[in-house]
């Protein structure tokens, strides 16, 4: 009879295969649902590792969503899951939900160029070099995060449009707002700024990611190329 790899105790596994060691090395995103659950459970049951117990829990309840919504009684009905382990699972899921809610509530809603400019000016005013930043937004135009895509003198030959959208594609953003600063403090757009804007807007249409605006940040001032109709025709 073939032995089940999940029967082995975690401390008997090679170090690089143990869930906690894998999390330290590669981060939580590299672990399966069973491995993350195993870290919460800490120990398995008689003749079964924590990973094996977590796998059986996921299989019995038919997926992580069912585990997340299970009651204390339902979790305790599974052999090997007592009140202590069930409480650990419920507490971890509750913390995750609260963290997600807090993150959602703290993300600013971007409803105008002024809203976006407030975010960018805090990051880009008085920079000695030109920088291009991209704000990623969800379908409700709430900010996901901002990323810096270029530092240095910006021109159409240098700006690779793929770089502008790289993080937006990775994060599945619905829309972006692009901004770059003028170290001179004068936010008036140049002809090259308009060319860059047009290239970015055209690429956004191909990628189905809406480009809401391109802001130029000066010394306490900004210009919206969308409001001026520059590069957005």
Short mmCIF file of N, CA and C in Angstrom, two decimals, residues 87-169:
data_model
loop_
_atom_site.label_atom_id
_atom_site.label_comp_id
_atom_site.label_asym_id
_atom_site.label_seq_id
_atom_site.Cartn_x
_atom_site.Cartn_y
_atom_site.Cartn_z
N UNK A 87 -11.45 27.61 16.86
CA UNK A 87 -11.38 29.03 17.24
C UNK A 87 -10.25 29.75 16.50
N UNK A 88 -9.11 29.07 16.32
CA UNK A 88 -7.99 29.67 15.58
C UNK A 88 -8.40 29.99 14.14
N UNK A 89 -9.11 29.05 13.51
CA UNK A 89 -9.55 29.27 12.13
C UNK A 89 -10.53 30.43 12.06
N UNK A 90 -11.53 30.42 12.93
CA UNK A 90 -12.56 31.47 12.91
C UNK A 90 -11.95 32.84 13.21
N UNK A 91 -11.02 32.90 14.17
CA UNK A 91 -10.38 34.18 14.51
C UNK A 91 -9.55 34.71 13.35
N UNK A 92 -8.80 33.84 12.67
CA UNK A 92 -7.97 34.27 11.54
C UNK A 92 -8.82 34.80 10.41
N UNK A 93 -9.93 34.12 10.12
CA UNK A 93 -10.82 34.56 9.04
C UNK A 93 -11.47 35.89 9.39
N UNK A 94 -11.88 36.05 10.66
CA UNK A 94 -12.48 37.31 11.09
C UNK A 94 -11.50 38.47 10.97
N UNK A 95 -10.23 38.22 11.36
CA UNK A 95 -9.20 39.26 11.23
C UNK A 95 -8.99 39.64 9.77
N UNK A 96 -8.95 38.62 8.89
CA UNK A 96 -8.78 38.89 7.46
C UNK A 96 -9.90 39.74 6.91
N UNK A 97 -11.13 39.44 7.32
CA UNK A 97 -12.28 40.22 6.84
C UNK A 97 -12.23 41.65 7.35
N UNK A 98 -11.84 41.82 8.62
CA UNK A 98 -11.74 43.17 9.17
C UNK A 98 -10.64 43.97 8.48
N UNK A 99 -9.52 43.31 8.21
CA UNK A 99 -8.42 43.99 7.52
C UNK A 99 -8.84 44.43 6.12
N UNK A 100 -9.57 43.55 5.41
CA UNK A 100 -10.04 43.89 4.07
C UNK A 100 -11.00 45.07 4.11
N UNK A 101 -11.89 45.08 5.12
CA UNK A 101 -12.85 46.17 5.26
C UNK A 101 -12.14 47.47 5.58
N UNK A 102 -11.16 47.41 6.49
CA UNK A 102 -10.41 48.63 6.86
C UNK A 102 -9.65 49.17 5.66
N UNK A 103 -9.08 48.27 4.86
CA UNK A 103 -8.34 48.68 3.67
C UNK A 103 -9.27 49.36 2.67
N UNK A 104 -10.47 48.78 2.48
CA UNK A 104 -11.45 49.34 1.54
C UNK A 104 -11.88 50.73 1.98
N UNK A 105 -12.14 50.89 3.30
CA UNK A 105 -12.63 52.17 3.81
C UNK A 105 -11.56 53.25 3.77
N UNK A 106 -10.28 52.86 3.88
CA UNK A 106 -9.20 53.85 3.94
C UNK A 106 -8.74 54.30 2.56
N UNK A 107 -9.14 53.58 1.51
CA UNK A 107 -8.70 53.95 0.16
C UNK A 107 -9.49 55.17 -0.33
N UNK A 108 -8.80 56.21 -0.78
CA UNK A 108 -9.52 57.41 -1.22
C UNK A 108 -10.32 57.18 -2.49
N UNK A 109 -11.48 57.83 -2.53
CA UNK A 109 -12.32 57.84 -3.74
C UNK A 109 -11.83 58.98 -4.62
N UNK A 110 -11.54 58.67 -5.88
CA UNK A 110 -11.04 59.69 -6.80
C UNK A 110 -12.18 60.10 -7.72
N UNK A 111 -12.74 61.28 -7.46
CA UNK A 111 -13.88 61.74 -8.25
C UNK A 111 -13.58 62.93 -9.13
N UNK A 112 -12.35 63.45 -9.04
CA UNK A 112 -12.00 64.64 -9.82
C UNK A 112 -10.49 64.74 -9.95
N UNK A 113 -10.01 65.55 -10.90
CA UNK A 113 -8.55 65.77 -10.99
C UNK A 113 -7.96 66.30 -9.68
N UNK A 114 -8.75 67.11 -8.97
CA UNK A 114 -8.26 67.68 -7.72
C UNK A 114 -8.00 66.58 -6.68
N UNK A 115 -8.89 65.59 -6.62
CA UNK A 115 -8.69 64.47 -5.69
C UNK A 115 -7.37 63.75 -5.98
N UNK A 116 -7.14 63.48 -7.26
CA UNK A 116 -5.92 62.78 -7.65
C UNK A 116 -4.70 63.65 -7.41
N UNK A 117 -4.82 64.95 -7.72
CA UNK A 117 -3.68 65.86 -7.55
C UNK A 117 -3.25 65.94 -6.10
N UNK A 118 -4.21 65.89 -5.17
CA UNK A 118 -3.86 65.93 -3.74
C UNK A 118 -2.97 64.75 -3.36
N UNK A 119 -3.27 63.59 -3.94
CA UNK A 119 -2.46 62.40 -3.66
C UNK A 119 -1.07 62.54 -4.27
N UNK A 120 -1.04 62.95 -5.54
CA UNK A 120 0.24 63.03 -6.25
C UNK A 120 1.13 64.16 -5.71
N UNK A 121 0.54 65.30 -5.38
CA UNK A 121 1.36 66.44 -4.92
C UNK A 121 2.08 66.11 -3.62
N UNK A 122 1.45 65.31 -2.78
CA UNK A 122 2.10 64.92 -1.53
C UNK A 122 3.34 64.07 -1.79
N UNK A 123 3.37 63.40 -2.95
CA UNK A 123 4.48 62.50 -3.27
C UNK A 123 5.50 63.13 -4.22
N UNK A 124 5.10 64.13 -4.99
CA UNK A 124 5.93 64.55 -6.14
C UNK A 124 6.41 65.99 -6.10
N UNK A 125 5.87 66.82 -5.21
CA UNK A 125 6.29 68.22 -5.17
C UNK A 125 7.74 68.33 -4.71
N UNK A 126 8.48 69.25 -5.30
CA UNK A 126 9.88 69.53 -4.96
C UNK A 126 10.84 68.38 -5.25
N UNK A 127 10.49 67.54 -6.19
CA UNK A 127 11.41 66.48 -6.62
C UNK A 127 12.44 67.10 -7.57
N UNK A 128 13.73 66.76 -7.42
CA UNK A 128 14.76 67.38 -8.26
C UNK A 128 14.74 66.87 -9.71
N UNK A 129 14.18 65.69 -9.93
CA UNK A 129 14.11 65.12 -11.28
C UNK A 129 12.66 64.86 -11.66
N UNK A 130 12.44 64.75 -12.94
CA UNK A 130 11.10 64.36 -13.39
C UNK A 130 10.82 62.92 -12.99
N UNK A 131 9.59 62.68 -12.55
CA UNK A 131 9.15 61.33 -12.23
C UNK A 131 7.77 61.12 -12.83
N UNK A 132 7.51 59.91 -13.26
CA UNK A 132 6.17 59.56 -13.70
C UNK A 132 5.61 58.52 -12.75
N UNK A 133 4.43 58.84 -12.19
CA UNK A 133 3.74 57.94 -11.28
C UNK A 133 2.41 57.53 -11.92
N UNK A 134 1.93 56.36 -11.55
CA UNK A 134 0.64 55.88 -12.04
C UNK A 134 -0.22 55.48 -10.85
N UNK A 135 -1.44 56.00 -10.82
CA UNK A 135 -2.41 55.62 -9.80
C UNK A 135 -3.32 54.54 -10.36
N UNK A 136 -3.43 53.42 -9.66
CA UNK A 136 -4.29 52.32 -10.09
C UNK A 136 -5.62 52.43 -9.35
N UNK A 137 -6.72 52.26 -10.09
CA UNK A 137 -8.04 52.41 -9.50
C UNK A 137 -8.92 51.21 -9.81
N UNK A 138 -9.89 50.95 -8.91
CA UNK A 138 -10.82 49.86 -9.16
C UNK A 138 -12.02 50.36 -9.97
N UNK A 139 -13.03 49.53 -10.11
CA UNK A 139 -14.18 49.89 -10.95
C UNK A 139 -14.98 51.06 -10.37
N UNK A 140 -14.85 51.32 -9.06
CA UNK A 140 -15.55 52.44 -8.43
C UNK A 140 -14.65 53.66 -8.32
N UNK A 141 -13.49 53.60 -8.97
CA UNK A 141 -12.50 54.67 -8.95
C UNK A 141 -11.98 54.95 -7.55
N UNK A 142 -11.88 53.86 -6.75
CA UNK A 142 -11.16 53.96 -5.49
C UNK A 142 -9.72 53.57 -5.75
N UNK A 143 -8.81 54.29 -5.11
CA UNK A 143 -7.39 54.06 -5.35
C UNK A 143 -6.95 52.72 -4.79
N UNK A 144 -6.27 51.94 -5.61
CA UNK A 144 -5.66 50.70 -5.15
C UNK A 144 -4.27 50.99 -4.59
N UNK A 145 -3.45 51.69 -5.39
CA UNK A 145 -2.11 52.11 -4.95
C UNK A 145 -1.52 52.98 -6.04
N UNK A 146 -0.38 53.58 -5.77
CA UNK A 146 0.36 54.31 -6.79
C UNK A 146 1.71 53.66 -6.98
N UNK A 147 2.21 53.73 -8.21
CA UNK A 147 3.52 53.16 -8.51
C UNK A 147 4.35 54.19 -9.27
N UNK A 148 5.66 54.14 -9.08
CA UNK A 148 6.58 54.99 -9.83
C UNK A 148 7.10 54.20 -11.02
N UNK A 149 6.92 54.74 -12.23
CA UNK A 149 7.34 53.99 -13.42
C UNK A 149 8.58 54.58 -14.09
N UNK A 150 8.86 55.86 -13.86
CA UNK A 150 10.07 56.47 -14.43
C UNK A 150 10.62 57.52 -13.49
N UNK A 151 11.93 57.65 -13.49
CA UNK A 151 12.63 58.75 -12.81
C UNK A 151 13.68 59.24 -13.77
N UNK A 152 13.69 60.55 -14.02
CA UNK A 152 14.64 61.12 -14.98
C UNK A 152 13.91 61.94 -16.01
N UNK A 153 14.62 62.46 -16.96
CA UNK A 153 14.02 63.30 -17.99
C UNK A 153 13.11 62.46 -18.88
N UNK A 154 11.84 62.86 -18.98
CA UNK A 154 10.86 62.07 -19.72
C UNK A 154 10.73 62.58 -21.15
N UNK A 155 10.73 61.66 -22.09
CA UNK A 155 10.45 62.02 -23.48
C UNK A 155 9.78 60.83 -24.16
N UNK A 156 9.20 61.08 -25.31
CA UNK A 156 8.42 60.04 -25.99
C UNK A 156 9.27 58.85 -26.38
N UNK A 157 10.55 59.06 -26.66
CA UNK A 157 11.42 57.95 -27.03
C UNK A 157 11.72 57.07 -25.82
N UNK A 158 11.74 57.68 -24.65
CA UNK A 158 12.13 56.94 -23.45
C UNK A 158 10.95 56.19 -22.83
N UNK A 159 9.76 56.80 -22.83
CA UNK A 159 8.62 56.21 -22.13
C UNK A 159 8.10 55.00 -22.89
N UNK A 160 8.19 53.86 -22.25
CA UNK A 160 7.63 52.63 -22.82
C UNK A 160 6.23 52.45 -22.23
N UNK A 161 5.25 52.48 -23.11
CA UNK A 161 3.86 52.45 -22.66
C UNK A 161 3.56 51.18 -21.87
N UNK A 162 4.21 50.08 -22.23
CA UNK A 162 4.00 48.83 -21.51
C UNK A 162 4.34 48.95 -20.04
N UNK A 163 5.39 49.75 -19.72
CA UNK A 163 5.77 49.96 -18.33
C UNK A 163 4.69 50.72 -17.57
N UNK A 164 4.05 51.64 -18.25
CA UNK A 164 2.99 52.44 -17.62
C UNK A 164 1.84 51.54 -17.16
N UNK A 165 1.54 50.51 -17.97
CA UNK A 165 0.39 49.65 -17.68
C UNK A 165 0.76 48.35 -16.98
N UNK A 166 2.03 48.10 -16.76
CA UNK A 166 2.46 46.80 -16.22
C UNK A 166 1.76 46.46 -14.92
N UNK A 167 1.79 47.38 -13.95
CA UNK A 167 1.18 47.09 -12.65
C UNK A 167 -0.33 47.11 -12.72
N UNK A 168 -0.89 47.92 -13.62
CA UNK A 168 -2.34 47.96 -13.78
C UNK A 168 -2.86 46.62 -14.27
N UNK A 169 -2.14 46.01 -15.20
CA UNK A 169 -2.53 44.69 -15.71
C UNK A 169 -2.38 43.65 -14.60
#
